[in-house]
PDB file of C-alpha atoms in Angstrom:
ATOM      1  CA  MET A   1      -0.421  -0.090  -0.438  1.00  0.00           C
ATOM      2  CA  ARG A   2       1.462   3.555  -0.968  1.00  0.00           C
ATOM      3  CA  LEU A   3       0.714   5.998   0.748  1.00  0.00           C
ATOM      4  CA  ARG A   4       0.315   9.912  -1.439  1.00  0.00           C
ATOM      5  CA  LYS A   5       1.466  12.630   0.023  1.00  0.00           C
ATOM      6  CA  LYS A   6      -0.468  15.658   0.567  1.00  0.00           C
ATOM      7  CA  ARG A   7      -0.018  18.260  -1.424  1.00  0.00           C
ATOM      8  CA  PRO A   8       0.292  21.699   0.531  1.00  0.00           C
ATOM      9  CA  ALA A   9      -2.781  23.891   0.932  1.00  0.00           C
ATOM     10  CA  GLU A  10      -2.664  26.712  -1.303  1.00  0.00           C
ATOM     11  CA  PRO A  11      -2.101  29.905   0.619  1.00  0.00           C
ATOM     12  CA  ALA A  12      -5.881  31.506   0.973  1.00  0.00           C
ATOM     13  CA  GLU A  13      -4.752  34.428  -0.739  1.00  0.00           C
ATOM     14  CA  GLU A  14      -3.665  32.680  -3.526  1.00  0.00           C
ATOM     15  CA  HIS A  15      -6.679  30.999  -4.283  1.00  0.00           C
ATOM     16  CA  LEU A  16      -8.658  33.792  -3.779  1.00  0.00           C
ATOM     17  CA  LEU A  17      -6.437  35.412  -6.301  1.00  0.00           C
ATOM     18  CA  ARG A  18      -8.046  32.385  -8.995  1.00  0.00           C
ATOM     19  CA  LEU A  19     -11.527  32.837  -8.081  1.00  0.00           C
ATOM     20  CA  VAL A  20     -10.834  36.737  -9.293  1.00  0.00           C
ATOM     21  CA  ALA A  21      -9.459  35.492 -12.630  1.00  0.00           C
ATOM     22  CA  ASP A  22     -12.312  33.860 -12.905  1.00  0.00           C
ATOM     23  CA  GLY A  23     -14.490  37.111 -11.705  1.00  0.00           C
ATOM     24  CA  ASP A  24     -15.496  36.514  -8.742  1.00  0.00           C
ATOM     25  CA  ARG A  25     -16.396  39.435  -7.145  1.00  0.00           C
ATOM     26  CA  GLY A  26     -17.237  37.893  -3.419  1.00  0.00           C
ATOM     27  CA  ALA A  27     -13.462  36.551  -3.463  1.00  0.00           C
ATOM     28  CA  PHE A  28     -12.594  40.111  -4.760  1.00  0.00           C
ATOM     29  CA  ASP A  29     -14.215  41.535  -1.555  1.00  0.00           C
ATOM     30  CA  GLU A  30     -12.089  38.964   0.428  1.00  0.00           C
ATOM     31  CA  LEU A  31      -9.343  39.143  -1.095  1.00  0.00           C
ATOM     32  CA  TYR A  32      -9.425  43.140   0.132  1.00  0.00           C
ATOM     33  CA  ARG A  33     -10.458  42.399   3.036  1.00  0.00           C
ATOM     34  CA  LEU A  34      -7.889  40.565   3.615  1.00  0.00           C
ATOM     35  CA  THR A  35      -4.482  42.300   1.894  1.00  0.00           C
ATOM     36  CA  SER A  36      -5.544  45.889   2.392  1.00  0.00           C
ATOM     37  CA  PRO A  37      -4.573  46.758   6.013  1.00  0.00           C
ATOM     38  CA  TRP A  38      -1.218  45.421   5.703  1.00  0.00           C
ATOM     39  CA  LEU A  39      -0.861  47.525   1.531  1.00  0.00           C
ATOM     40  CA  ALA A  40      -1.675  50.574   3.189  1.00  0.00           C
ATOM     41  CA  VAL A  41       0.654  50.237   6.408  1.00  0.00           C
ATOM     42  CA  ARG A  42       3.637  49.342   3.889  1.00  0.00           C
ATOM     43  CA  LEU A  43       2.477  52.115   1.627  1.00  0.00           C
ATOM     44  CA  ARG A  44       2.721  54.763   3.979  1.00  0.00           C
ATOM     45  CA  ARG A  45       5.954  53.756   5.373  1.00  0.00           C
ATOM     46  CA  ARG A  46       7.489  55.143   1.693  1.00  0.00           C
ATOM     47  CA  CYS A  47       4.710  58.091   1.536  1.00  0.00           C
ATOM     48  CA  ALA A  48       3.082  60.161   4.134  1.00  0.00           C
ATOM     49  CA  ASP A  49       1.113  61.997   1.681  1.00  0.00           C
ATOM     50  CA  GLU A  50      -2.555  59.706   2.759  1.00  0.00           C
ATOM     51  CA  GLN A  51      -4.234  61.062  -0.351  1.00  0.00           C
ATOM     52  CA  ILE A  52      -1.456  59.590  -2.418  1.00  0.00           C
ATOM     53  CA  VAL A  53      -2.108  56.235  -0.590  1.00  0.00           C
ATOM     54  CA  ALA A  54      -6.070  56.092  -1.508  1.00  0.00           C
ATOM     55  CA  GLU A  55      -5.328  56.711  -5.119  1.00  0.00           C
ATOM     56  CA  VAL A  56      -1.955  54.225  -5.105  1.00  0.00           C
ATOM     57  CA  MET A  57      -4.492  51.597  -3.141  1.00  0.00           C
ATOM     58  CA  GLN A  58      -7.284  51.734  -5.816  1.00  0.00           C
ATOM     59  CA  GLU A  59      -5.267  51.764  -8.917  1.00  0.00           C
ATOM     60  CA  THR A  60      -3.401  48.458  -7.152  1.00  0.00           C
ATOM     61  CA  TYR A  61      -6.609  46.975  -6.750  1.00  0.00           C
ATOM     62  CA  LEU A  62      -8.310  47.442  -9.672  1.00  0.00           C
ATOM     63  CA  ALA A  63      -4.995  46.401 -11.311  1.00  0.00           C
ATOM     64  CA  VAL A  64      -5.327  43.324 -10.271  1.00  0.00           C
ATOM     65  CA  TRP A  65      -9.120  42.898 -10.911  1.00  0.00           C
ATOM     66  CA  ARG A  66      -7.762  43.339 -14.424  1.00  0.00           C
ATOM     67  CA  ALA A  67      -4.783  40.888 -14.577  1.00  0.00           C
ATOM     68  CA  ALA A  68      -6.243  38.483 -11.381  1.00  0.00           C
ATOM     69  CA  GLY A  69      -4.903  35.932 -14.612  1.00  0.00           C
ATOM     70  CA  ALA A  70      -1.440  37.135 -14.876  1.00  0.00           C
ATOM     71  CA  PHE A  71      -0.612  35.865 -11.107  1.00  0.00           C
ATOM     72  CA  ALA A  72       1.359  32.610 -11.649  1.00  0.00           C
ATOM     73  CA  GLY A  73       1.331  31.655  -8.684  1.00  0.00           C
ATOM     74  CA  SER A  74       4.345  29.660  -6.371  1.00  0.00           C
ATOM     75  CA  ALA A  75       4.551  27.998  -9.200  1.00  0.00           C
ATOM     76  CA  VAL A  76       7.262  30.300 -10.335  1.00  0.00           C
ATOM     77  CA  GLY A  77       8.108  30.859  -7.416  1.00  0.00           C
ATOM     78  CA  GLY A  78       5.951  33.594  -6.468  1.00  0.00           C
ATOM     79  CA  SER A  79       3.172  35.063  -3.654  1.00  0.00           C
ATOM     80  CA  ALA A  80       0.218  36.487  -3.795  1.00  0.00           C
ATOM     81  CA  ALA A  81       1.320  39.011  -1.035  1.00  0.00           C
ATOM     82  CA  GLY A  82       4.344  39.660  -3.177  1.00  0.00           C
ATOM     83  CA  TRP A  83       2.533  40.396  -6.090  1.00  0.00           C
ATOM     84  CA  LEU A  84       0.205  42.977  -4.652  1.00  0.00           C
ATOM     85  CA  TRP A  85       2.521  44.542  -3.585  1.00  0.00           C
ATOM     86  CA  THR A  86       5.274  44.583  -6.484  1.00  0.00           C
ATOM     87  CA  ILE A  87       1.751  46.509  -8.183  1.00  0.00           C
ATOM     88  CA  ALA A  88       1.195  48.334  -4.935  1.00  0.00           C
ATOM     89  CA  ALA A  89       4.718  49.794  -5.196  1.00  0.00           C
ATOM     90  CA  ARG A  90       5.281  50.683  -9.058  1.00  0.00           C
ATOM     91  CA  ARG A  91       1.910  52.656  -9.166  1.00  0.00           C
ATOM     92  CA  LEU A  92       3.361  54.307  -5.786  1.00  0.00           C
ATOM     93  CA  VAL A  93       6.363  55.153  -8.306  1.00  0.00           C
ATOM     94  CA  ASP A  94       4.188  55.839 -11.238  1.00  0.00           C
ATOM     95  CA  ALA A  95       2.299  58.447  -8.694  1.00  0.00           C
ATOM     96  CA  PHE A  96       5.742  60.289  -6.932  1.00  0.00           C
ATOM     97  CA  ARG A  97       6.872  60.633 -11.294  1.00  0.00           C
ATOM     98  CA  ARG A  98       3.406  61.982 -11.794  1.00  0.00           C
ATOM     99  CA  ARG A  99       3.639  64.525  -9.171  1.00  0.00           C
ATOM    100  CA  ALA A 100       6.957  65.613 -10.008  1.00  0.00           C
ATOM    101  CA  HIS A 101       6.064  66.183 -13.033  1.00  0.00           C
ATOM    102  CA  HIS A 102       2.934  68.312 -12.227  1.00  0.00           C
ATOM    103  CA  ALA A 103       4.876  69.508  -9.365  1.00  0.00           C
ATOM    104  CA  ALA A 104       7.756  72.430  -9.757  1.00  0.00           C
ATOM    105  CA  PRO A 105       9.687  73.312  -6.506  1.00  0.00           C
ATOM    106  CA  PRO A 106       9.778  77.311  -6.024  1.00  0.00           C
ATOM    107  CA  ALA A 107      13.314  78.662  -7.118  1.00  0.00           C
ATOM    108  CA  ALA A 108      14.110  79.678  -2.679  1.00  0.00           C
ATOM    109  CA  ALA A 109      13.529  75.792  -1.910  1.00  0.00           C
ATOM    110  CA  ALA A 110      16.786  75.015  -4.510  1.00  0.00           C
ATOM    111  CA  GLU A 111      18.823  77.095  -2.035  1.00  0.00           C
ATOM    112  CA  HIS A 112      17.546  75.349   1.229  1.00  0.00           C
ATOM    113  CA  ALA A 113      19.473  71.579   2.265  1.00  0.00           C
ATOM    114  CA  THR A 114      17.678  69.036   0.799  1.00  0.00           C
ATOM    115  CA  ALA A 115      14.901  66.863   3.788  1.00  0.00           C
ATOM    116  CA  PRO A 116      15.607  63.463   4.397  1.00  0.00           C
ATOM    117  CA  ALA A 117      13.868  60.763   2.783  1.00  0.00           C
ATOM    118  CA  ALA A 118      10.909  59.905   4.166  1.00  0.00           C
ATOM    119  CA  GLU A 119      11.433  56.430   3.548  1.00  0.00           C
ATOM    120  CA  ASP A 120      14.928  56.625   5.849  1.00  0.00           C
ATOM    121  CA  GLU A 121      13.108  58.937   8.675  1.00  0.00           C
ATOM    122  CA  ALA A 122      10.433  55.859   9.117  1.00  0.00           C
ATOM    123  CA  LEU A 123      13.510  53.528   9.137  1.00  0.00           C
ATOM    124  CA  ALA A 124      15.088  55.940  11.429  1.00  0.00           C
ATOM    125  CA  ALA A 125      12.515  55.760  13.850  1.00  0.00           C
ATOM    126  CA  ASP A 126      11.260  52.341  13.458  1.00  0.00           C
ATOM    127  CA  VAL A 127      14.715  50.923  13.553  1.00  0.00           C
ATOM    128  CA  GLY A 128      17.284  52.978  16.384  1.00  0.00           C
ATOM    129  CA  GLY A 129      20.699  51.712  18.056  1.00  0.00           C
ATOM    130  CA  GLU A 130      22.993  50.618  16.820  1.00  0.00           C
ATOM    131  CA  VAL A 131      21.562  48.964  14.049  1.00  0.00           C
ATOM    132  CA  GLY A 132      19.894  52.225  13.112  1.00  0.00           C
ATOM    133  CA  ASP A 133      22.989  53.452  12.861  1.00  0.00           C
ATOM    134  CA  ALA A 134      25.331  50.074  11.487  1.00  0.00           C
ATOM    135  CA  LEU A 135      21.853  51.425   8.193  1.00  0.00           C
ATOM    136  CA  ARG A 136      22.458  54.738   8.145  1.00  0.00           C
ATOM    137  CA  THR A 137      25.809  54.281   7.207  1.00  0.00           C
ATOM    138  CA  LEU A 138      25.428  51.840   4.390  1.00  0.00           C
ATOM    139  CA  ALA A 139      24.946  53.224   0.692  1.00  0.00           C
ATOM    140  CA  PRO A 140      21.616  54.173  -0.393  1.00  0.00           C
ATOM    141  CA  GLU A 141      21.026  50.654  -3.286  1.00  0.00           C
ATOM    142  CA  LEU A 142      22.536  48.488  -0.731  1.00  0.00           C
ATOM    143  CA  ARG A 143      20.511  49.973   2.473  1.00  0.00           C
ATOM    144  CA  GLN A 144      17.262  49.713  -0.050  1.00  0.00           C
ATOM    145  CA  VAL A 145      17.764  46.091  -1.512  1.00  0.00           C
ATOM    146  CA  LEU A 146      18.734  44.593   2.573  1.00  0.00           C
ATOM    147  CA  GLN A 147      14.944  47.706   3.689  1.00  0.00           C
ATOM    148  CA  ALA A 148      13.182  45.207   0.943  1.00  0.00           C
ATOM    149  CA  LEU A 149      14.328  41.756   2.124  1.00  0.00           C
ATOM    150  CA  VAL A 150      15.281  41.835   5.454  1.00  0.00           C
ATOM    151  CA  LEU A 151      12.112  44.377   6.981  1.00  0.00           C
ATOM    152  CA  ASP A 152       9.658  44.052   4.246  1.00  0.00           C
ATOM    153  CA  GLY A 153       9.993  40.584   4.134  1.00  0.00           C
ATOM    154  CA  LEU A 154      10.487  39.903   0.231  1.00  0.00           C
ATOM    155  CA  SER A 155      12.112  37.092  -1.501  1.00  0.00           C
ATOM    156  CA  VAL A 156      14.673  37.643  -4.124  1.00  0.00           C
ATOM    157  CA  ARG A 157      12.638  37.705  -6.744  1.00  0.00           C
ATOM    158  CA  GLU A 158      10.454  40.454  -5.489  1.00  0.00           C
ATOM    159  CA  ALA A 159      12.681  42.939  -4.359  1.00  0.00           C
ATOM    160  CA  SER A 160      14.349  42.177  -7.777  1.00  0.00           C
ATOM    161  CA  VAL A 161      11.070  43.186  -9.711  1.00  0.00           C
ATOM    162  CA  LEU A 162      10.079  46.066  -7.398  1.00  0.00           C
ATOM    163  CA  LEU A 163      13.730  47.178  -7.213  1.00  0.00           C
ATOM    164  CA  ASP A 164      13.810  46.527 -11.175  1.00  0.00           C
ATOM    165  CA  LEU A 165      17.593  44.949 -10.917  1.00  0.00           C
ATOM    166  CA  PRO A 166      18.196  41.388 -12.031  1.00  0.00           C
ATOM    167  CA  GLU A 167      18.429  38.835  -8.880  1.00  0.00           C
ATOM    168  CA  GLY A 168      21.816  38.877  -9.012  1.00  0.00           C
ATOM    169  CA  THR A 169      22.425  42.344  -8.748  1.00  0.00           C
ATOM    170  CA  VAL A 170      19.602  42.337  -5.906  1.00  0.00           C
ATOM    171  CA  LYS A 171      21.649  38.471  -3.742  1.00  0.00           C
ATOM    172  CA  THR A 172      25.346  40.047  -4.177  1.00  0.00           C
ATOM    173  CA  ARG A 173      24.054  43.689  -2.720  1.00  0.00           C
ATOM    174  CA  ALA A 174      22.336  41.937   0.291  1.00  0.00           C
ATOM    175  CA  ARG A 175      25.817  40.400   0.489  1.00  0.00           C
ATOM    176  CA  ARG A 176      27.168  43.182   0.976  1.00  0.00           C
ATOM    177  CA  ALA A 177      25.537  45.161   3.183  1.00  0.00           C
ATOM    178  CA  ARG A 178      25.531  42.333   5.487  1.00  0.00           C
ATOM    179  CA  ILE A 179      28.832  42.338   5.374  1.00  0.00           C
ATOM    180  CA  ALA A 180      29.151  45.503   5.900  1.00  0.00           C
ATOM    181  CA  MET A 181      26.296  45.381   8.789  1.00  0.00           C
ATOM    182  CA  ARG A 182      28.260  42.804  10.314  1.00  0.00           C
ATOM    183  CA  ARG A 183      31.561  45.176  10.107  1.00  0.00           C
ATOM    184  CA  ALA A 184      29.825  48.380  11.625  1.00  0.00           C
ATOM    185  CA  LEU A 185      28.017  46.055  14.512  1.00  0.00           C
ATOM    186  CA  ALA A 186      31.801  44.293  15.201  1.00  0.00           C
TER     187      ALA A 186
END
């Protein structure tokens, strides 16, 4: 008598995405209920403007409704949460670009020193002490990769898509960032 291995259960978000791809409005509502709170928090970490966050949330879920069938899932090493976050992050970048394109800074603003990025301020508030100091000494491209992989919990593939970098570059930068952090904390 052979025992069959039980196939692991599909994560709820992935199952809901498959139903959404078939046009199931109830599944879409449930997916929104499950994922919108953490997605909004992650967007607010990168943007303090509630209007932009609301626009990005709306654009993200509209894209999910339209393209749920394009989600490949765990078959390619991805997750529903990572897929949602990638869409949202790209929409956030698009929103920043639109805002920057339409708003020219006043001449007086060019004379003053630039303020720290909202992401750096959020990082400083979240991570303090020696670790926070060590993070702030990293080159921006290393800190960005480390934040995506460690603080945001993305996979290498998801960070690669989010940062628009090859996976090998993400891995290399993550290694360099970890080595630099070890030295700084030693």
